Coordinates of N, CA and C in Angstrom, one line a residue:
M163 N 158.5 76.9 119.1 CA 159.5 78.0 119.1 C 158.9 79.2 118.4
L164 N 159.2 80.3 119.0 CA 158.6 81.6 118.5 C 159.5 82.1 117.3
S165 N 158.8 82.8 116.4 CA 159.4 83.3 115.2 C 158.9 84.8 115.0
I166 N 159.8 85.6 114.6 CA 159.5 87.0 114.2 C 159.5 87.0 112.7
R167 N 158.4 87.2 112.1 CA 158.3 87.1 110.6 C 157.4 88.2 110.0
L168 N 157.4 88.3 108.7 CA 156.6 89.2 108.0 C 155.3 88.5 107.6
S169 N 154.2 89.2 107.6 CA 152.9 88.7 107.2 C 152.4 89.7 106.1
R170 N 152.1 89.2 104.9 CA 151.6 90.1 103.9 C 150.2 90.5 104.1
V171 N 150.0 91.8 103.9 CA 148.6 92.4 104.0 C 148.5 93.3 102.8
G172 N 147.3 93.8 102.5 CA 147.2 94.8 101.4 C 146.5 94.2 100.2
K173 N 146.3 95.0 99.3 CA 145.6 94.6 98.0 C 146.5 93.9 97.1
K174 N 145.9 93.3 96.1 CA 146.6 92.6 95.1 C 147.5 93.6 94.3
K175 N 148.8 93.2 94.1 CA 149.8 93.9 93.4 C 150.2 95.2 94.2
S176 N 149.8 95.4 95.4 CA 150.3 96.5 96.2 C 150.6 95.9 97.7
P177 N 151.6 95.2 97.8 CA 151.9 94.5 99.1 C 152.3 95.5 100.2
S178 N 152.0 95.2 101.4 CA 152.5 95.8 102.6 C 152.6 94.7 103.6
Y179 N 153.4 94.8 104.6 CA 153.7 93.7 105.5 C 153.6 94.1 106.9
R180 N 153.1 93.2 107.8 CA 153.2 93.4 109.2 C 154.3 92.5 109.8
L181 N 155.0 93.1 110.8 CA 156.0 92.3 111.5 C 155.3 91.7 112.7
I182 N 155.3 90.4 112.8 CA 154.5 89.7 113.8 C 155.4 88.7 114.6
V183 N 154.9 88.4 115.8 CA 155.6 87.3 116.6 C 154.5 86.2 116.6
T184 N 154.9 85.0 116.2 CA 154.0 83.9 116.2 C 154.8 82.6 116.4
E185 N 154.1 81.5 116.6 CA 154.7 80.2 116.6 C 155.3 79.9 115.2
K186 N 156.4 79.2 115.1 CA 157.1 78.9 113.9 C 156.2 78.1 112.9
T187 N 155.4 77.2 113.5 CA 154.6 76.3 112.7 C 153.2 76.8 112.3
R188 N 152.9 77.9 112.9 CA 151.6 78.5 112.7 C 151.5 79.3 111.3
D189 N 150.3 79.3 110.8 CA 150.0 80.0 109.5 C 150.4 81.5 109.7
P190 N 151.1 82.1 108.7 CA 151.5 83.5 108.9 C 150.3 84.5 108.8
W191 N 149.2 84.0 108.3 CA 148.0 84.9 108.2 C 147.0 84.7 109.3
G192 N 147.4 83.7 110.2 CA 146.5 83.4 111.2 C 146.7 84.2 112.5
K193 N 146.5 83.6 113.6 CA 146.6 84.3 114.9 C 148.1 84.6 115.2
F194 N 148.4 85.7 115.9 CA 149.8 86.0 116.2 C 149.8 86.6 117.6
L195 N 150.9 86.6 118.3 CA 151.0 87.0 119.6 C 151.1 88.6 119.7
E196 N 151.8 89.2 118.8 CA 152.0 90.6 118.9 C 152.4 91.2 117.5
N197 N 151.8 92.3 117.2 CA 152.2 93.1 116.0 C 153.3 94.0 116.4
L198 N 154.5 93.9 115.7 CA 155.6 94.7 116.1 C 155.9 95.9 115.1
G199 N 155.1 96.0 114.1 CA 155.4 97.1 113.1 C 154.9 96.8 111.7
T200 N 155.2 97.7 110.8 CA 154.8 97.6 109.4 C 156.0 97.8 108.5
L201 N 155.9 97.4 107.3 CA 156.8 97.6 106.2 C 156.1 97.9 104.9
D202 N 156.4 99.0 104.2 CA 155.8 99.3 103.0 C 156.9 99.3 101.9
P203 N 157.1 98.3 101.2 CA 158.3 98.2 100.3 C 158.1 99.0 99.0
L204 N 156.9 99.4 98.7 CA 156.7 100.2 97.4 C 156.9 101.7 97.6
A205 N 156.9 102.2 98.8 CA 157.2 103.6 99.0 C 158.6 103.9 98.7
K206 N 158.9 105.1 98.3 CA 160.2 105.6 98.0 C 160.6 106.6 98.9
P207 N 161.5 106.5 99.8 CA 162.2 105.2 100.2 C 161.3 104.3 101.0
K208 N 161.7 103.1 101.2 CA 160.9 102.1 102.0 C 160.4 102.7 103.3
K209 N 159.2 102.5 103.7 CA 158.7 102.9 105.0 C 158.8 101.7 105.9
I210 N 159.7 101.8 106.9 CA 159.8 100.8 107.9 C 159.5 101.3 109.2
A211 N 158.5 100.8 109.9 CA 158.1 101.3 111.2 C 158.0 100.1 112.1
F212 N 159.2 99.7 112.7 CA 159.3 98.6 113.6 C 159.5 99.1 115.0
D213 N 158.8 98.5 116.0 CA 159.0 98.8 117.4 C 160.2 98.0 117.9
V214 N 161.4 98.6 117.8 CA 162.7 97.9 118.1 C 162.8 97.4 119.5
E215 N 162.2 98.2 120.5 CA 162.3 97.7 121.9 C 161.5 96.4 122.1
R216 N 160.4 96.3 121.4 CA 159.6 95.0 121.6 C 160.3 93.9 120.8
I217 N 160.9 94.2 119.7 CA 161.7 93.2 118.9 C 162.8 92.6 119.8
K218 N 163.5 93.5 120.5 CA 164.6 93.0 121.3 C 164.1 92.3 122.5
Y219 N 162.9 92.7 123.0 CA 162.3 92.0 124.2 C 161.9 90.5 123.7
W220 N 161.3 90.4 122.6 CA 160.9 89.0 122.1 C 162.2 88.2 121.8
M221 N 163.2 88.8 121.3 CA 164.4 88.1 121.0 C 165.1 87.6 122.3
S222 N 165.0 88.4 123.4 CA 165.5 88.0 124.7 C 164.7 86.8 125.2
K223 N 163.4 86.7 124.8 CA 162.6 85.6 125.3 C 162.8 84.3 124.4
G224 N 163.6 84.4 123.4 CA 163.9 83.2 122.6 C 163.3 83.2 121.2
A225 N 162.6 84.3 120.8 CA 162.1 84.4 119.4 C 163.2 84.6 118.4
Q226 N 163.1 83.8 117.3 CA 164.1 83.9 116.3 C 163.6 84.7 115.1
P227 N 164.3 85.7 114.6 CA 163.8 86.4 113.4 C 164.1 85.5 112.1
T228 N 163.2 85.6 111.1 CA 163.5 85.0 109.9 C 164.7 85.7 109.2
P229 N 165.3 85.0 108.2 CA 166.4 85.6 107.5 C 166.1 87.0 107.0
T230 N 164.9 87.2 106.4 CA 164.6 88.5 105.8 C 164.5 89.6 106.9
V231 N 163.8 89.2 108.0 CA 163.7 90.2 109.1 C 165.1 90.5 109.7
R232 N 165.9 89.5 109.8 CA 167.2 89.7 110.4 C 168.0 90.6 109.5
N233 N 167.9 90.5 108.2 CA 168.6 91.4 107.2 C 168.1 92.8 107.3
L234 N 166.8 93.0 107.5 CA 166.2 94.3 107.6 C 166.7 95.0 108.9
L235 N 166.8 94.2 110.0 CA 167.3 94.8 111.3 C 168.8 95.1 111.2
I236 N 169.5 94.4 110.5 CA 171.0 94.7 110.3 C 171.1 95.9 109.4
D237 N 170.3 96.1 108.4 CA 170.3 97.3 107.6 C 169.9 98.6 108.4
M238 N 169.0 98.4 109.4 CA 168.6 99.5 110.2 C 169.6 99.7 111.3
K239 N 170.6 98.9 111.4 CA 171.7 98.9 112.5 C 171.1 98.8 113.9
E240 N 170.1 98.0 114.0 CA 169.5 97.7 115.3 C 170.1 96.4 115.9
I241 N 170.6 95.5 115.1 CA 171.3 94.4 115.6 C 172.6 94.2 114.8
E242 N 173.6 93.6 115.4 CA 174.9 93.4 114.7 C 175.0 92.0 114.2
G243 N 175.7 91.8 113.2 CA 175.9 90.5 112.6 C 176.1 90.6 111.1
E244 N 176.2 89.5 110.5 CA 176.3 89.5 109.0 C 175.0 89.1 108.4
K245 N 174.7 89.6 107.2 CA 173.5 89.2 106.5 C 173.6 87.7 106.1
V246 N 172.4 87.1 106.0 CA 172.3 85.7 105.6 C 171.5 85.7 104.3
K247 N 171.7 84.7 103.5 CA 170.9 84.5 102.3 C 169.5 84.1 102.7
A248 N 168.5 84.9 102.3 CA 167.1 84.5 102.7 C 166.6 83.4 101.9
H249 N 166.9 83.3 100.6 CA 166.4 82.2 99.8 C 167.5 81.6 99.0
P250 N 168.2 80.5 99.6 CA 169.3 79.9 98.8 C 168.8 79.3 97.5
T251 N 169.7 79.4 96.6 CA 169.4 78.8 95.2 C 169.5 77.3 95.3
H252 N 168.9 76.7 94.2 CA 169.0 75.2 94.1 C 170.4 74.7 94.0
K253 N 171.2 75.5 93.3 CA 172.6 75.1 93.2 C 173.3 75.1 94.5
A254 N 173.0 76.1 95.4 CA 173.7 76.2 96.7 C 173.2 75.0 97.6
K255 N 171.9 74.6 97.4 CA 171.4 73.4 98.2 C 172.1 72.1 97.7
A256 N 172.4 72.0 96.4 CA 173.0 70.8 95.9 C 174.5 70.7 96.4
E257 N 175.2 71.9 96.5 CA 176.5 71.9 97.0 C 176.6 71.5 98.5
E258 N 175.6 71.9 99.3 CA 175.6 71.5 100.7 C 175.5 70.0 100.9
K259 N 174.8 69.4 100.0 CA 174.7 67.9 100.1 C 175.9 67.2 99.7

């Protein structure tokens, strides 16, 4: 299954991210199918440069965005839907069981 995810690049303590399409089980720093843009979270305001047309193309082919990427796309108003918790807490996991 294909996944649209962030891959960290940059120096220590100054992160920047690439938005990539890759197999879900593959290492996020390894090979990827396509680079879809960049994210610089330390810039004020955040610098987000995503190729939205290519993101929609890959989503039409069955690629699933990770929760963080999905929330970023909802903030940019490129896709519709509700935000999801990217990292559920231990308490929330215990309640699900």
